[in-house]
Coordinates of C-alpha atoms and ligand atoms in Angstrom, one line a residue:
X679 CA 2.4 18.6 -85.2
X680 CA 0.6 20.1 -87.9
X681 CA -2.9 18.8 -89.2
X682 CA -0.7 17.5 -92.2
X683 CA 1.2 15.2 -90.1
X684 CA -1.9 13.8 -88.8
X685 CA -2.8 12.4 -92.1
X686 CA -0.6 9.2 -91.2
X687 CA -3.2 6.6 -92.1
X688 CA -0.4 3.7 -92.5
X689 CA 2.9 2.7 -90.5
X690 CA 5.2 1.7 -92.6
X691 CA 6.1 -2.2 -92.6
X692 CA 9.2 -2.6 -90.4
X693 CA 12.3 -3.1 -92.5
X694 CA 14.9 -3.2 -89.5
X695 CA 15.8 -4.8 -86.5
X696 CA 12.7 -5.5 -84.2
X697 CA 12.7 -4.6 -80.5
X698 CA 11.6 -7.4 -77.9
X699 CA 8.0 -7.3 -78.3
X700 CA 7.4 -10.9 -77.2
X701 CA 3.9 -12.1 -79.3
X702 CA 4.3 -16.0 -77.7
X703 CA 3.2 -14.5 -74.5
X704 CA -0.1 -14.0 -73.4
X705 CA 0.6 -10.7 -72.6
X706 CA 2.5 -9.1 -75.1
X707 CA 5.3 -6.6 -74.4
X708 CA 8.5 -5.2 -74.4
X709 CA 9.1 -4.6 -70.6
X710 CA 10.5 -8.0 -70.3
X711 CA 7.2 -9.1 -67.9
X712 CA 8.5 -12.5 -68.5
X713 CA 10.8 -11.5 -65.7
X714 CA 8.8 -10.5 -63.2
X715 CA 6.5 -13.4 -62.0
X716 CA 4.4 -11.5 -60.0
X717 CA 3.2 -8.6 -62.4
X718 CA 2.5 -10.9 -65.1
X719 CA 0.1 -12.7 -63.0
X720 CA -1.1 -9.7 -62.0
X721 CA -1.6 -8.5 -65.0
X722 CA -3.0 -12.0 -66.2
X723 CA -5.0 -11.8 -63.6
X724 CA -7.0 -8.8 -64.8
X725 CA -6.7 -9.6 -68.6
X726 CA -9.9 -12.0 -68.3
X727 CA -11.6 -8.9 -66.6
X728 CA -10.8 -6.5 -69.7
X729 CA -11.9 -9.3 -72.4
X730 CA -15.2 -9.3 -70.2
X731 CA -15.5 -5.6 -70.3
X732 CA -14.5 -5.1 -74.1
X733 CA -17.2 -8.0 -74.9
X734 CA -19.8 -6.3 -73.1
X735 CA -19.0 -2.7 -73.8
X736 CA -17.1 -3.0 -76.5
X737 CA -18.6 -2.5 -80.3
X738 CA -21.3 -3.9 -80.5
X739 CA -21.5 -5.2 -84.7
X740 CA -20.4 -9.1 -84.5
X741 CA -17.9 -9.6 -86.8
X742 CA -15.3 -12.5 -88.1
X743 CA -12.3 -10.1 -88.3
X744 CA -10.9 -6.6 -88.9
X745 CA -7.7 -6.0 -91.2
X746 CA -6.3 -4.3 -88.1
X747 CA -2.9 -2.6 -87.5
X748 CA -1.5 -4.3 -84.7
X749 CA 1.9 -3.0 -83.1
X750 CA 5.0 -5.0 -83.4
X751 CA 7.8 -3.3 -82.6
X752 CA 8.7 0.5 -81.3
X753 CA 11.6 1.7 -83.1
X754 CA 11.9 4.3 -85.9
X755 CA 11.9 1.8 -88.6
X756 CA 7.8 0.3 -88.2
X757 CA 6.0 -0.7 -85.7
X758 CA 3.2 -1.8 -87.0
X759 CA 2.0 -5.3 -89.2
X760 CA -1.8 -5.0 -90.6
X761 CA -3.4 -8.0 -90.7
X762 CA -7.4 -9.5 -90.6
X763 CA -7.9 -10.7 -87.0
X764 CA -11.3 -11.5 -85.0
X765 CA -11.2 -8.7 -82.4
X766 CA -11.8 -10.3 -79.4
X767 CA -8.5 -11.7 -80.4
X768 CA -6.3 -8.6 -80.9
X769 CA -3.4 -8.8 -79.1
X770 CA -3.7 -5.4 -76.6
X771 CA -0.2 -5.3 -75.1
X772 CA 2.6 -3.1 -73.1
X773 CA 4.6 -1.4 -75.5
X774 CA 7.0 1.5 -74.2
X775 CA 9.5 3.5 -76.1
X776 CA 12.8 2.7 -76.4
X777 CA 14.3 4.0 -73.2
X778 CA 17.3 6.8 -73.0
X779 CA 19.7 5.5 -70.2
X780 CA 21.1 9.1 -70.8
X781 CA 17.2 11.3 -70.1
X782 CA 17.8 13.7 -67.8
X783 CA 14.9 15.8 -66.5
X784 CA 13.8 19.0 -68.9
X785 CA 12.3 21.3 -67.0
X786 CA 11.5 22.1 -63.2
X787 CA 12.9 22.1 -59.9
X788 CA 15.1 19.0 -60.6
X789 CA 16.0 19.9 -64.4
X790 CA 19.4 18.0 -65.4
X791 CA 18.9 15.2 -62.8
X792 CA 18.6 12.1 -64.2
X793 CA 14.5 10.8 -65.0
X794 CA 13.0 8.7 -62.1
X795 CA 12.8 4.8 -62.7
X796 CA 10.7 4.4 -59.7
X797 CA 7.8 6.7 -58.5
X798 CA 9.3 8.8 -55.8
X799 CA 7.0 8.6 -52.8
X800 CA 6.6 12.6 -52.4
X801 CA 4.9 12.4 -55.5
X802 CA 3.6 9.2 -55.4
X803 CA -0.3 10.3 -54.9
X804 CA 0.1 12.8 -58.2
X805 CA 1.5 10.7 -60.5
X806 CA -1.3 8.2 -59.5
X807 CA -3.8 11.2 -59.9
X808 CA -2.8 11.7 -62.9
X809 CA -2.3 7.9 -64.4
X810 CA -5.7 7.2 -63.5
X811 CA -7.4 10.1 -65.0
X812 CA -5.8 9.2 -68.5
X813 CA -6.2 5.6 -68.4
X814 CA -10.0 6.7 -67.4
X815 CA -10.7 8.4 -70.8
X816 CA -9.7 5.7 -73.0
X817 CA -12.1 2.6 -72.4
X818 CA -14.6 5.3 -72.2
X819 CA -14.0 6.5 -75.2
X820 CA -14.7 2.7 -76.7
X821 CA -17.8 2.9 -74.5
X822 CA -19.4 5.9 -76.3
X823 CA -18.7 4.1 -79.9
X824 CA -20.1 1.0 -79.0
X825 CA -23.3 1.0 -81.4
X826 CA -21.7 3.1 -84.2
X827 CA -20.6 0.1 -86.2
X828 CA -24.5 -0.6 -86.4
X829 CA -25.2 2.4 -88.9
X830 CA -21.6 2.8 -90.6
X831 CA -21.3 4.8 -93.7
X832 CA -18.7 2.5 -95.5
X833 CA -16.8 -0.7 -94.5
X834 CA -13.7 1.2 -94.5
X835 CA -15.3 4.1 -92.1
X836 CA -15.9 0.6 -90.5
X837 CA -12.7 -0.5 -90.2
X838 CA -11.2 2.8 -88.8
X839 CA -13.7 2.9 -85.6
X840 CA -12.7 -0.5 -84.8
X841 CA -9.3 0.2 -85.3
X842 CA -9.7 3.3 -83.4
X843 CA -11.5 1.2 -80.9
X844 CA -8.9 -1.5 -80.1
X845 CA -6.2 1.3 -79.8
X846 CA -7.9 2.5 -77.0
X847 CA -8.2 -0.3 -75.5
X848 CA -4.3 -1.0 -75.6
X849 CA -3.8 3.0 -74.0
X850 CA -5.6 1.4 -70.9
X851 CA -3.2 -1.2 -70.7
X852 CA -0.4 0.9 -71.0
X853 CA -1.8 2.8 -67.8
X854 CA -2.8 0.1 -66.4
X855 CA 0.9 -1.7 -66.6
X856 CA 1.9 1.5 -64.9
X857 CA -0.9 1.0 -62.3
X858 CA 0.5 -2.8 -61.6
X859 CA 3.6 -2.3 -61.7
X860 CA 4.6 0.7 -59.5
X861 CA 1.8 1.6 -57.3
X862 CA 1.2 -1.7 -55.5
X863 CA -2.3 -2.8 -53.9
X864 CA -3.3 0.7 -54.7
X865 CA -2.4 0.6 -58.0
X866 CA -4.1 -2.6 -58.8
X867 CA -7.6 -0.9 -57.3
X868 CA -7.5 1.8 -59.3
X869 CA -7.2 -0.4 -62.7
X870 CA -10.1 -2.5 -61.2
X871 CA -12.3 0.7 -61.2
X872 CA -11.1 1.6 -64.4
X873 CA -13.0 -1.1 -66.1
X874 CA -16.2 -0.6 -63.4
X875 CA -16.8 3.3 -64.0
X876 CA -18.8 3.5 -67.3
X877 CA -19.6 6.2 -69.7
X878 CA -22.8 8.2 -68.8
X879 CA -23.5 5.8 -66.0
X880 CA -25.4 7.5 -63.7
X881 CA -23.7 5.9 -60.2
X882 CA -20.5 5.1 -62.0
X883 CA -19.7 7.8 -64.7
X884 CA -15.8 8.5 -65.9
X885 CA -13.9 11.0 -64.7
X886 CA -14.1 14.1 -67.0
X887 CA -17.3 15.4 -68.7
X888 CA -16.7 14.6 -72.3
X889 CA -16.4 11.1 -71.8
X890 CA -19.6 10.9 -70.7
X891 CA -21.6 12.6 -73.4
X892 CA -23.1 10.3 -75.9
X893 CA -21.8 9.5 -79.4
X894 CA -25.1 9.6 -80.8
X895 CA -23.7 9.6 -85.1
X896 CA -20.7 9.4 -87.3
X897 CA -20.5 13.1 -87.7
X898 CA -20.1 13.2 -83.8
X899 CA -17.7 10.5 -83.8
X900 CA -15.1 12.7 -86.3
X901 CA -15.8 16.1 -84.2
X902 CA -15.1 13.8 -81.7
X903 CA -11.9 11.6 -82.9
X904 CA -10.7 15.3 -84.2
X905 CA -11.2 17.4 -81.5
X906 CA -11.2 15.4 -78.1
X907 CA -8.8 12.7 -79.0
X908 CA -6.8 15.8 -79.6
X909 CA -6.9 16.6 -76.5
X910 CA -5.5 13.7 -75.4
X911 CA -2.9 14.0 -77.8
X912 CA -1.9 17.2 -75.9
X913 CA -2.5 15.7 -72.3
X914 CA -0.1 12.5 -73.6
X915 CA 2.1 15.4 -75.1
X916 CA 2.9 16.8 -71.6
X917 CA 3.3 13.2 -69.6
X918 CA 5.7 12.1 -72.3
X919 CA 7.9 15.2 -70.7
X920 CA 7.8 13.7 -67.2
X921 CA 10.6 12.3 -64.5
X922 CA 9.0 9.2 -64.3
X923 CA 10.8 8.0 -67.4
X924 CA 8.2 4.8 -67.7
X925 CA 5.4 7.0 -67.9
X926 CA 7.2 9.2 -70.4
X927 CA 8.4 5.7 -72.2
X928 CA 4.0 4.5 -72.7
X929 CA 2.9 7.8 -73.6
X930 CA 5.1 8.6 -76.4
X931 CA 4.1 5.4 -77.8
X932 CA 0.7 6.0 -77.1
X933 CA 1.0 9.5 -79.2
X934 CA 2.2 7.3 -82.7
X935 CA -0.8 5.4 -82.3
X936 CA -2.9 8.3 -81.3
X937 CA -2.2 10.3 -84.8
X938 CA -4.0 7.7 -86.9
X939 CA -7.3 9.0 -84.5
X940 CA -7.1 12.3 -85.2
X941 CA -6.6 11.5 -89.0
X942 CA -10.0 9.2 -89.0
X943 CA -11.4 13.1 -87.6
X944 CA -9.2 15.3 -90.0
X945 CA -10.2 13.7 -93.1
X946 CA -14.0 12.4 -91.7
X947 CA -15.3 15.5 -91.5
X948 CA -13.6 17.0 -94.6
X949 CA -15.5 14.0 -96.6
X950 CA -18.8 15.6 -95.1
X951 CA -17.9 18.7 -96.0
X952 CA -17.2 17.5 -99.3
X953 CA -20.1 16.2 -100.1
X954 CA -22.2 18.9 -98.8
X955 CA -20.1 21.5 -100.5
X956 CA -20.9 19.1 -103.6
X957 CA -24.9 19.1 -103.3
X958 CA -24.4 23.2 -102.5
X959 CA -22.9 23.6 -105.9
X960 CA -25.5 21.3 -107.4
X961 CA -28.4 23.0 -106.0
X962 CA -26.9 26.5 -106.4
X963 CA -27.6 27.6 -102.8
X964 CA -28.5 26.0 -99.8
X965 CA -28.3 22.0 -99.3
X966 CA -29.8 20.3 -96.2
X967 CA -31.3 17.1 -95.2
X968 CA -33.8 16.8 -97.9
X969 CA -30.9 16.6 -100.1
X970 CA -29.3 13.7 -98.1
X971 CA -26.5 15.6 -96.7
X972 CA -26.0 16.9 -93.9
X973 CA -26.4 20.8 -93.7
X974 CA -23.6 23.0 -93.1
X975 CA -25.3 25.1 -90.2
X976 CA -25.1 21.7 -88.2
X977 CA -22.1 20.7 -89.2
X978 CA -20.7 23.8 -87.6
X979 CA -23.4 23.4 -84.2
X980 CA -21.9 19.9 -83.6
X981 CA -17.8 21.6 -84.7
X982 CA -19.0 24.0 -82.1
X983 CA -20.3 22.2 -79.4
X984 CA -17.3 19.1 -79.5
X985 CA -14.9 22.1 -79.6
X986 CA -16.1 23.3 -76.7
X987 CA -16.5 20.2 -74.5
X988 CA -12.9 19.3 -75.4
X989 CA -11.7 22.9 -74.3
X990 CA -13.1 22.0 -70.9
X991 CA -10.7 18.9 -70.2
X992 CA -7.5 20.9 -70.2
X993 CA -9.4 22.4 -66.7
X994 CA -9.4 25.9 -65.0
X995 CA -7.2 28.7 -66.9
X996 CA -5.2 29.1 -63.6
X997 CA -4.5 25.6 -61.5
X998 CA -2.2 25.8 -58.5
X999 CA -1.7 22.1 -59.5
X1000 CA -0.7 22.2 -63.0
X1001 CA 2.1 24.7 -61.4
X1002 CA 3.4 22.0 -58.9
X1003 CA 2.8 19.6 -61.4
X1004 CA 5.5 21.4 -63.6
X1005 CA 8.1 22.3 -60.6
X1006 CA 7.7 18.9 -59.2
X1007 CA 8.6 17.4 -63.0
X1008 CA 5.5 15.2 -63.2
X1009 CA 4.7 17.1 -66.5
X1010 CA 6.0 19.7 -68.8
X1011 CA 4.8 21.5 -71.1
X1012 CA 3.9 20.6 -75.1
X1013 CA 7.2 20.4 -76.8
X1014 CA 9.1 21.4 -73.7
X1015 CA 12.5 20.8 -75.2
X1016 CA 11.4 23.5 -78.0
X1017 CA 10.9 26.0 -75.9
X1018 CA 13.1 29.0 -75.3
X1019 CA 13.0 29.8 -71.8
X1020 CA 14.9 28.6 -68.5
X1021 CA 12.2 25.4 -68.0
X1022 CA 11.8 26.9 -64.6
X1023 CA 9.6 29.8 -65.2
X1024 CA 9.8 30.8 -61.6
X1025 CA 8.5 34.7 -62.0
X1026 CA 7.8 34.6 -65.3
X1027 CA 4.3 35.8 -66.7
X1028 CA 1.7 35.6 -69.4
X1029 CA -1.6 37.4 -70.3
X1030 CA -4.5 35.6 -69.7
X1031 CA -8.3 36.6 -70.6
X1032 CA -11.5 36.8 -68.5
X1033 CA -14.7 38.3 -68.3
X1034 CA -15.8 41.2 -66.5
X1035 CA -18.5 43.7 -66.5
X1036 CA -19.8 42.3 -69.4
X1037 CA -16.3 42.3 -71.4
X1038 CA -13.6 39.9 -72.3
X1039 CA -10.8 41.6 -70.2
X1040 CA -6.2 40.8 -70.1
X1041 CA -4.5 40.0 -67.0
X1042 CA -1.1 39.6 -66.3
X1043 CA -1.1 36.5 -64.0
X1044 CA 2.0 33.9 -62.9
X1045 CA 3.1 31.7 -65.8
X1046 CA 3.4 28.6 -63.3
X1047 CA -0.3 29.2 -62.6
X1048 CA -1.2 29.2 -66.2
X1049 CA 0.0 26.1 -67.3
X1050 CA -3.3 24.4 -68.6
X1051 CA -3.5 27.3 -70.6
X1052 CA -0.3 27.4 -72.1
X1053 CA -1.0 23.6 -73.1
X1054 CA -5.2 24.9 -74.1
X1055 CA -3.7 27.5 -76.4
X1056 CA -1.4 25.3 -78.4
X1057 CA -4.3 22.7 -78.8
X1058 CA -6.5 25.9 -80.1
X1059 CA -4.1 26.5 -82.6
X1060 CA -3.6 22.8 -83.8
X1061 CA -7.6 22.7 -83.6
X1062 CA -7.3 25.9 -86.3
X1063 CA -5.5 23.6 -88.8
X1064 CA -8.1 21.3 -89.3
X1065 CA -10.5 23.9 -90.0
X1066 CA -8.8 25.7 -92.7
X1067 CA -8.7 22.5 -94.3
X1068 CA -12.2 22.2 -94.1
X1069 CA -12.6 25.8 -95.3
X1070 CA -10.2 24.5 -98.0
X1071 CA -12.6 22.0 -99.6
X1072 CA -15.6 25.0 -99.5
X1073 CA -13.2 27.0 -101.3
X1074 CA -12.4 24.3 -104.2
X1075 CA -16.1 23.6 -104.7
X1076 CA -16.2 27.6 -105.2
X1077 CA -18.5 28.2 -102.0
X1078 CA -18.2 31.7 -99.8
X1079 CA -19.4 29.8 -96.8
X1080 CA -16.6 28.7 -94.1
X1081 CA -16.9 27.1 -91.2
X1082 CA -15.4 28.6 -87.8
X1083 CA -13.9 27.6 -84.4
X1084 CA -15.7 29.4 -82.0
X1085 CA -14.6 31.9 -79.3
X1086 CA -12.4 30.0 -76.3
X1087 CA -15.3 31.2 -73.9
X1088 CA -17.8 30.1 -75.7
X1089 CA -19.9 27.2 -73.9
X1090 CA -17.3 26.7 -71.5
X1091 CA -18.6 24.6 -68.0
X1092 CA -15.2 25.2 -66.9
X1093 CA -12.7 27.9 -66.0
X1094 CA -12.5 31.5 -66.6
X1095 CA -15.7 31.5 -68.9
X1096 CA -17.6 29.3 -66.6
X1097 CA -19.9 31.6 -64.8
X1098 CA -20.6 33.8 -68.5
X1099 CA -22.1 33.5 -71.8
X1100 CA -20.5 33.6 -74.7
X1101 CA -21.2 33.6 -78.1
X1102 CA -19.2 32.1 -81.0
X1103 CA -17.8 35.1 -82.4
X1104 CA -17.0 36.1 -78.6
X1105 CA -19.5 39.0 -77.5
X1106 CA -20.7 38.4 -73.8
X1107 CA -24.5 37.8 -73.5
X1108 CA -26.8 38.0 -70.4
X1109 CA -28.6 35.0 -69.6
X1110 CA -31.5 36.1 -71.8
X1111 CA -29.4 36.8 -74.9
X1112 CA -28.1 33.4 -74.6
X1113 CA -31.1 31.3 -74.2
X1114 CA -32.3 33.2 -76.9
X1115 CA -29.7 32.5 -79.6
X1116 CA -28.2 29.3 -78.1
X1117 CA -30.2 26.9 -80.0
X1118 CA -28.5 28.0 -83.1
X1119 CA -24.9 27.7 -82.1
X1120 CA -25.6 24.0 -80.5
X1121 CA -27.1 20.8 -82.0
X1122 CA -31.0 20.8 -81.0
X1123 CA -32.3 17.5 -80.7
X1124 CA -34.1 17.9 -83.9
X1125 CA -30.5 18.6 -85.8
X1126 CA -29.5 15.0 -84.2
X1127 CA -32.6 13.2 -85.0
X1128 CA -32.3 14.6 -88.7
X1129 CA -28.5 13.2 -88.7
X1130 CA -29.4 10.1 -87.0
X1131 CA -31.4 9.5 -89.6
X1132 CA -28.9 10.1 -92.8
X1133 CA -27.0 7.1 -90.8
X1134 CA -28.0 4.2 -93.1
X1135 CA -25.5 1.6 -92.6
X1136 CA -23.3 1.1 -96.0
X1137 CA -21.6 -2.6 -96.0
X1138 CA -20.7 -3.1 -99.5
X1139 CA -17.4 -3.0 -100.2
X1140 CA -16.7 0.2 -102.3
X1141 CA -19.7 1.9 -101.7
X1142 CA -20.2 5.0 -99.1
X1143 CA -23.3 6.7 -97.5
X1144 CA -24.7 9.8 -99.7
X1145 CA -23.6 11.8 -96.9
X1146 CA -20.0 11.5 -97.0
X1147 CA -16.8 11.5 -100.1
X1148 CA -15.4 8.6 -100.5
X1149 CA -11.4 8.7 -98.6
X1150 CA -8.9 9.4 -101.5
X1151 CA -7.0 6.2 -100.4
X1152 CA -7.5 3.3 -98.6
X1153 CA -5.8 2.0 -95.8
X1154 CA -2.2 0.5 -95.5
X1155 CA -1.7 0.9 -99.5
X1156 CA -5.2 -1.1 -99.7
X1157 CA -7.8 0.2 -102.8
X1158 CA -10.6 2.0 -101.0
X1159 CA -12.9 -1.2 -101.7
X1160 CA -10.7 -3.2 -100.0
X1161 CA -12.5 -5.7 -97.5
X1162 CA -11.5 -4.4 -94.3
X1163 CA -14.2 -6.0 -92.2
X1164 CA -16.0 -9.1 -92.6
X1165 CA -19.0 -9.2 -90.6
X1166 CA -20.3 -12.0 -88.7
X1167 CA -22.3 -14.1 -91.1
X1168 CA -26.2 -14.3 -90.9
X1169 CA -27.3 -17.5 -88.9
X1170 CA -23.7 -17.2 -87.1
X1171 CA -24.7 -14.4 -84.4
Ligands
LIG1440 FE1 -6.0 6.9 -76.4
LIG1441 FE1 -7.3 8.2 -79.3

């Protein structure tokens, strides 16, 4: 998917036949729960238990309602209806693809066997593993956004966190459906801890580093929504390959949903970039804070340092797991049906870099054993898109500056580049050489303070921050002062 495709701001209105999606339910869903008495009241059962969490952890603004897309149906022709609704009352649901009773497995040791509709118990723990780890990212990222409504730049900016937001929320119930309703007492533990470990809690934390890191301003919200819910694009991209056909089923769902995230990054940062391109040309050079915009130096420390965060949650380089994974047919590779090989890859290699002596070096090493960067190097590329377009808006305003994705070892906690220091353009430092230039490749806590400080909340319709373009459309065919949100009125909270 190209950064182009991302720009999918609106589903369009269903004109055919709708699937089952049952709405009278409390739970609603297409996996016919009406039909299994004791999953639904499972799943009823922890319903209350989400509501609690997504009150207490969820965005914090009150509001009345949100003109929020809500799913409806999953087949090609819409599957979505926009409408205002109070948020506590969106209606977070199970919604899998349409299933292929013809899917046959594409790639590993059991290729052309058909997919799995129960979790075989040699790969039970894995798939578990794996379910939990994904379903662990996305309340966490609703965590980290939680006080962002507080200092939003527009009411339609508004609008797309919460809509972000509740999204989220509905990928942990689709893993949590899986946890319910194939991996037993188990199963139903894990999706209790889901909701107990919190971002950044010190006892408690979630799963993978970047979902701990705070969300401390809008500008880190789009690095973030384009570069880390990326990733999870990529990681849903490789489960919607598995066996396991349901698990297959809820992530490719997941992934129409999940492009309207990464557009709310594409397009936010481009509107900073914008506008400081704008106050560059005004002032003829240089534009920074005192201009009420925010500085292209940080906007490329924060590009850098989400970049580089997200590059750590595809894990080590090399991974004896991600291999079994693959063989096993737990998960395949991005766009594994595209690919031109025997979907085996027993003995076949690939080069693979790493530092020695002070230099970035090539290795030949195992394919099988490179699989998280086979996946890492296709998300690099996607990552590159965005940039250009960035690059693209410098250009039109008639600016020589460009922003950059920095080196893959730069700032890397994890993997081949763990150990080493890197810089942006990718020249191995000693520790002395790094601590010495760091600080202008990441955001200091001054850079953060001086955003932080741009973020004046903006709640008239119409009107945007000084620090960011107005969107060239609104959402859903909407004008751009549309009134997506109406907040809670005074007196009411
Ligand atoms: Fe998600
Ligand atoms: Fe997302």
């Amino acid at each position: 998917m190209t950064a182009m495709d991302d720009r999918t701001g609106t589903a369009p209105s269903p004109t055919g036949p709708l699937s089952t999606i049952d709405y009278s339910e409390r739970i609603p869903n297409n996996v016919n729960l009406d039909g299994d008495r004791r999953l639904q009241r499972a799943l009823e059962g922890w319903q209350p238990k989400f509501l609690d969490w997504w009150r207490t952890l969820g965005p914090s603004l009150p509001t009345k309602d949100v003109y929020l897309r809500t799913a409806i149906a999953v087949g090609r022709d819409g599957w979505a209806h926009f409408a205002h609704v109070p948020m506590e009352e969106y209606r977070w649901g199970i919604f899998l693809a349409e299933r292929d009773p013809d899917r046959s497995i594409g790639f590993g040791q059991h290729r052309g066997e058909p997919v799995w509709q129960e979790v075989p118990g040699e790969h039970r723990a894995d798939l578990l593993r794996l379910i939990v780890v994904q379903g662990d990212t996305e309340p966490a990222s609703v965590e980290q956004q939680r006080v962002l409504g507080n200092t939003a730049p527009s009411i339609y900016d508004l609008r797309n966190l919460f809509q972000v937001n509740v999204e989220e929320g509905r990928h942990l119930w689709a893993m949590v459906y899986l946890l319910h309703a194939f991996f037993g007492r188990e199963g139903r533990e894990e999706a209790e801890q889901l909701l107990k470990r919190n971002s950044g809690d010190l006892d408690a934390p979630r799963i993978l580093g970047a979902f701990n890191e705070e969300t401390t301003d809008w500008l880190q919200f789009f690095m973030f929504t384009y570069f880390t819910d990326r990733d999870g694009k990529y990681q849903l991209g490789t489960l919607k390959e598995s066996a396991f056909d349901p698990l297959a089923r809820t992530c490719e769902f997941m992934l129409k949903e999940e492009a309207h995230h990464m557009f709310v990054g594409t397009t936010g940062v481009q509107r900073v970039v914008e506008r400081t391109a704008q106050a560059m040309r005004d002032t003829g050079g240089a534009a920074g804070f005192e201009h009420g915009v925010i500085p292209l130096e940080v906007i490329q420390r924060y590009l850098n340092f989400q970049f580089s965060v997200s590059m750590d949650l595809f894990g080590s380089e090399q991974s004896t797991n991600a291999g079994n994974y693959y063989s096993s047919g737990l998960k395949g590779r991005w766009q594994e049906t595209r690919r031109k090989d025997d979907h085996v890859l027993l003995g076949d290699t690939r080069t693979m870099r790493y530092v020695d002596g002070g230099e970035i070096r090539e290795k030949e090493v195992p394919m099988l054993s490179a699989l998280n960067l086979d996946l890492r190097d296709e998300y690099v590329a996607d990552c590159a898109n965005g940039v250009r377009r960035w690059n693209q808006a410098l250009e039109d305003a008639g600016l020589e500056e460009r922003l950059v994705l920095p080196h893959e070892g730069f700032n890397r906690r994890v993997g081949a580049y763990a150990d080493h220091h890197v810089a942006p353009d990718g020249q191995v430092l000693t520790d002395d050489e790094w601590e010495a230039r760091a600080e202008g490749w990441l955001p200091s806590a001054a850079d953060r303070a001086a955003v932080a400080e741009l973020m004046v909340p903006e709640y008239e319709y119409g009107r945007f921050a000084g620090w960011i373009a107005p969107p060239q459309a609104g959402i859903n065919d909407q004008p751009v002062e549309f009134d997506y949100v109406h907040l809670a009125e005074e007196g009411l909270v």
